[in-house]
Tab-separated table of C-alpha atoms in Angstrom:
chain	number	residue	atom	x	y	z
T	1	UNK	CA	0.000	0.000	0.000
T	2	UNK	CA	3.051	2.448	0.863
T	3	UNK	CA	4.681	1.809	-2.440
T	4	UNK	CA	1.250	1.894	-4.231
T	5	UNK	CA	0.700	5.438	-2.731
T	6	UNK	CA	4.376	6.677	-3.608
T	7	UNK	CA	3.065	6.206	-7.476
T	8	UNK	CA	4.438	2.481	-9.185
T	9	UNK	CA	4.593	3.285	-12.656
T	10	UNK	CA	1.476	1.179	-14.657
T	11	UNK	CA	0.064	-0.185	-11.081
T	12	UNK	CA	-3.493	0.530	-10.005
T	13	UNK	CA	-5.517	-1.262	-7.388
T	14	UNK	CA	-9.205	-1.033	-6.854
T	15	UNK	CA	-10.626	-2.938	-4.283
T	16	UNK	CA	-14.337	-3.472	-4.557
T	17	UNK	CA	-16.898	-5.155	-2.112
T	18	UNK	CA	-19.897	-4.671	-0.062
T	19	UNK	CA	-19.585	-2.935	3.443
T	20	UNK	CA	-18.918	-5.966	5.038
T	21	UNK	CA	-15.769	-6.399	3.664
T	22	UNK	CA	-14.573	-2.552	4.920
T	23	UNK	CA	-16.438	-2.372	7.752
T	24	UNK	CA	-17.661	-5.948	9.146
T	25	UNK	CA	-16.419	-8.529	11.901
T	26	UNK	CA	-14.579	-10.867	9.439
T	27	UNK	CA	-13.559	-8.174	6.628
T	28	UNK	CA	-10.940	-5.744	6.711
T	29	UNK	CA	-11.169	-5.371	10.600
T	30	UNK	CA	-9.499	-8.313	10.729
T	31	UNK	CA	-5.988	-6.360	9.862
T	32	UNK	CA	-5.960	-3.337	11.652
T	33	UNK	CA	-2.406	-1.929	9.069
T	34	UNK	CA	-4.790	-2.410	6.396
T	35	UNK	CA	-8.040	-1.312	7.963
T	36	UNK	CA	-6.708	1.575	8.923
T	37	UNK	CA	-5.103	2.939	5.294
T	38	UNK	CA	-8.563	2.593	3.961
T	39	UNK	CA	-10.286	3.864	6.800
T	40	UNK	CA	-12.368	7.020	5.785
T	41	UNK	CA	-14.323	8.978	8.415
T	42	UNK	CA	-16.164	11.060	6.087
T	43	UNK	CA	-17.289	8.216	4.020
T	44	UNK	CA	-21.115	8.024	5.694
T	45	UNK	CA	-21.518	11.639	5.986
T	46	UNK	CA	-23.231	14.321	3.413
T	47	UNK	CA	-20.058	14.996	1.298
T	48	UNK	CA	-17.302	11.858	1.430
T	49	UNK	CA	-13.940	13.091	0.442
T	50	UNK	CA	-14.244	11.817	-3.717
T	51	UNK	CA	-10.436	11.134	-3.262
T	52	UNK	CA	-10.376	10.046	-0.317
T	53	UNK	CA	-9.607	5.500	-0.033
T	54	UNK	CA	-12.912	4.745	0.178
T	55	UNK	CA	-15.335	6.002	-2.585
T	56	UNK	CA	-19.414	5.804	-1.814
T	57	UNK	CA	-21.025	4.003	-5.359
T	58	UNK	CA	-24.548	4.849	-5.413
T	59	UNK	CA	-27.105	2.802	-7.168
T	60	UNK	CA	-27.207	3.489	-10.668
T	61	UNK	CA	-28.856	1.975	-13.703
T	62	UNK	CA	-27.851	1.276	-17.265
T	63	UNK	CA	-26.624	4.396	-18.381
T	64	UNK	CA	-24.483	5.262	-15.691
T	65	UNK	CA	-23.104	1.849	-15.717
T	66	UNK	CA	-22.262	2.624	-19.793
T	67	UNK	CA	-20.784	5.145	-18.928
T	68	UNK	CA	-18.441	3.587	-15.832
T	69	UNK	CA	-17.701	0.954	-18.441
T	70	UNK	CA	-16.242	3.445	-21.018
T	71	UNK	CA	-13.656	5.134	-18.476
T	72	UNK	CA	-12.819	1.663	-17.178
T	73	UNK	CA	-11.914	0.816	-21.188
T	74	UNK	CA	-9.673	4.287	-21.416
T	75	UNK	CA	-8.094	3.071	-17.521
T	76	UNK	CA	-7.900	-0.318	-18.667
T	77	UNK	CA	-5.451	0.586	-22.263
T	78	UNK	CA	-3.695	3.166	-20.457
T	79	UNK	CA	-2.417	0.572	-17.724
T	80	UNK	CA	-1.814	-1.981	-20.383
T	81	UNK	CA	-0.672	0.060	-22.662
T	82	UNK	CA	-2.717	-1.159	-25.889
T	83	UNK	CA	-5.461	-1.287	-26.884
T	84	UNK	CA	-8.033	-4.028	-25.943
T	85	UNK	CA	-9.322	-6.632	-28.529
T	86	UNK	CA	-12.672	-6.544	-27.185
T	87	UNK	CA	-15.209	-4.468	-28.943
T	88	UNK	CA	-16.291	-1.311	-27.897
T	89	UNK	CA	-19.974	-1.790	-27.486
T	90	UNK	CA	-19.266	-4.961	-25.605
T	91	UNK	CA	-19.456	-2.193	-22.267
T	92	UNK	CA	-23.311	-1.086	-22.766
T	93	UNK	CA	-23.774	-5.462	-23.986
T	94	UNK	CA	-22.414	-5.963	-20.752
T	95	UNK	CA	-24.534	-3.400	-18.816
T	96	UNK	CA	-27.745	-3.862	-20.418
T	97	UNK	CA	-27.239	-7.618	-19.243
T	98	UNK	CA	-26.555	-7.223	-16.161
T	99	UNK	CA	-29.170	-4.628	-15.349
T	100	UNK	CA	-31.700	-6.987	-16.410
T	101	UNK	CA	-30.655	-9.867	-14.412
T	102	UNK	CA	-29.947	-7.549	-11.263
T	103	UNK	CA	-31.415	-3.780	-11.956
T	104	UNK	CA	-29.438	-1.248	-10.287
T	105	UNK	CA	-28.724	-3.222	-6.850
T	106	UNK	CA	-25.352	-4.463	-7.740
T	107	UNK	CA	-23.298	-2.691	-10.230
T	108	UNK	CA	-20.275	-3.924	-8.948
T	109	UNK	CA	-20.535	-7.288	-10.357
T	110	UNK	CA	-20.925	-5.468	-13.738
T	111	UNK	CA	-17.652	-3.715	-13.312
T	112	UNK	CA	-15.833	-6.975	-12.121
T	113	UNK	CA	-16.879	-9.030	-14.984
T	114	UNK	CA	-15.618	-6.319	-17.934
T	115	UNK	CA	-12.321	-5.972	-16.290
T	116	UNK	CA	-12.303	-9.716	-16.238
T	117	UNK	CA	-13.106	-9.806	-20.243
T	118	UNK	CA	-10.767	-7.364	-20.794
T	119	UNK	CA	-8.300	-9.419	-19.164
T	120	UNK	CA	-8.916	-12.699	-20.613
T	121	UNK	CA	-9.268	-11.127	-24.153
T	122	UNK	CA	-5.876	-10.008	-23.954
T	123	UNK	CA	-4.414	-13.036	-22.121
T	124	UNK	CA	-6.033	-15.206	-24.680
T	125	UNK	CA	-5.738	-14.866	-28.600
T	126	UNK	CA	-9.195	-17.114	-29.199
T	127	UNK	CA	-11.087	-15.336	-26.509
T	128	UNK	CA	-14.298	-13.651	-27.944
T	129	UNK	CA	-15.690	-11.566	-25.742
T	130	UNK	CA	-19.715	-12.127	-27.640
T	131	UNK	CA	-19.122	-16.111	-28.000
T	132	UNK	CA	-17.876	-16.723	-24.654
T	133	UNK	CA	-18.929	-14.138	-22.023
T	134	UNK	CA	-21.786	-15.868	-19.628
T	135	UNK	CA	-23.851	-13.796	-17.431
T	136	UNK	CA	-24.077	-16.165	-14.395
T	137	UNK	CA	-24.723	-14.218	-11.227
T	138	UNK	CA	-21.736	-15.118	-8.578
T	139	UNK	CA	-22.765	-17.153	-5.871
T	140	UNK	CA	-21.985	-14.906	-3.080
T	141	UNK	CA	-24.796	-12.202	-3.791
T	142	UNK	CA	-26.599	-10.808	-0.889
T	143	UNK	CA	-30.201	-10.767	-1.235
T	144	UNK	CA	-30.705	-7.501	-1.213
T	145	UNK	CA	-28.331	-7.555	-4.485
T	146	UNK	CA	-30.691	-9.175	-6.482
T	147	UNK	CA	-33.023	-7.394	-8.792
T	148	UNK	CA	-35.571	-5.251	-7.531
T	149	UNK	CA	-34.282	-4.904	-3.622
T	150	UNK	CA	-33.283	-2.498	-1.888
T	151	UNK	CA	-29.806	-2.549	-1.366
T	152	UNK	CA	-27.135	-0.441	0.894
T	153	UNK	CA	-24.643	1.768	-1.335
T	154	UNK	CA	-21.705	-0.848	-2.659
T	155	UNK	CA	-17.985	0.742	-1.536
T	156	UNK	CA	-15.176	0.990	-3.526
């Protein structure tokens, strides 16, 4: 985390999860060096610090998930440094799918799954992003991620 914060040339890190994992008995609480880097105290309160280690993601639907998608492509070559095989409109593919399977409870699972297609597309030549994408919801989805509930703000 030191060396992350110094700057490492081509390095980013985003950690996402639900609140249990930043605030809850068996998350990051567990290791107090860690758990207290990302601690933010203005995180629950009118106006979070938007830089700050901990960023508030509201509920959003499909067009603001488009949208996240897009910047994550620009992030995504810049890091790399190329550009990605997969497709352009595979983002809004991606977020119109999993909007319908989960509405706007859960949008990072969205964001998890393009970075993971980006990745495999470049890792893997015959990887085609259309042909061999799934949408299978992860096993580990809280019920109030599902579609139609109502659901605490995700943290990243």
């Amino acid at each position: 985390m030191d060396q992350l914060s110094a700057g490492v040339p081509g390095v980013m890190l985003m950690l996402a999860g639900t609140p249990e994992v930043f605030s809850g008995r068996r998350g990051l609480t567990e290791l107090p060096p860690l758990a207290g880097r990302l601690d933010d105290p203005t995180l629950n309160t009118a106006h979070p610090n938007l830089r700050g280690p901990q960023l508030p993601l509201p509920r959003f639907g499909e067009p603001e998930l488009v949208q996240v998608m897009e910047h994550l492509r620009h992030l995504w070559q810049a890091a790399v440094g190329e550009d990605t095989r997969v497709n352009a409109g595979f983002g809004p593919y991606l977020a119109q799918g999993w909007t319908a399977q989960l509405g706007d409870a859960s949008p990072r699972v969205a964001i998890r799954e393009y970075l993971s297609v980006l990745d495999r597309a470049r890792d893997y030549p015959d990887f085609n992003a259309y042909a061999h994408y799934q949408f299978s919801p992860p096993a580990d989805l809280r019920p109030e991620e599902t579609l139609g509930a109502a659901a605490e703000e995700d943290t990243f």
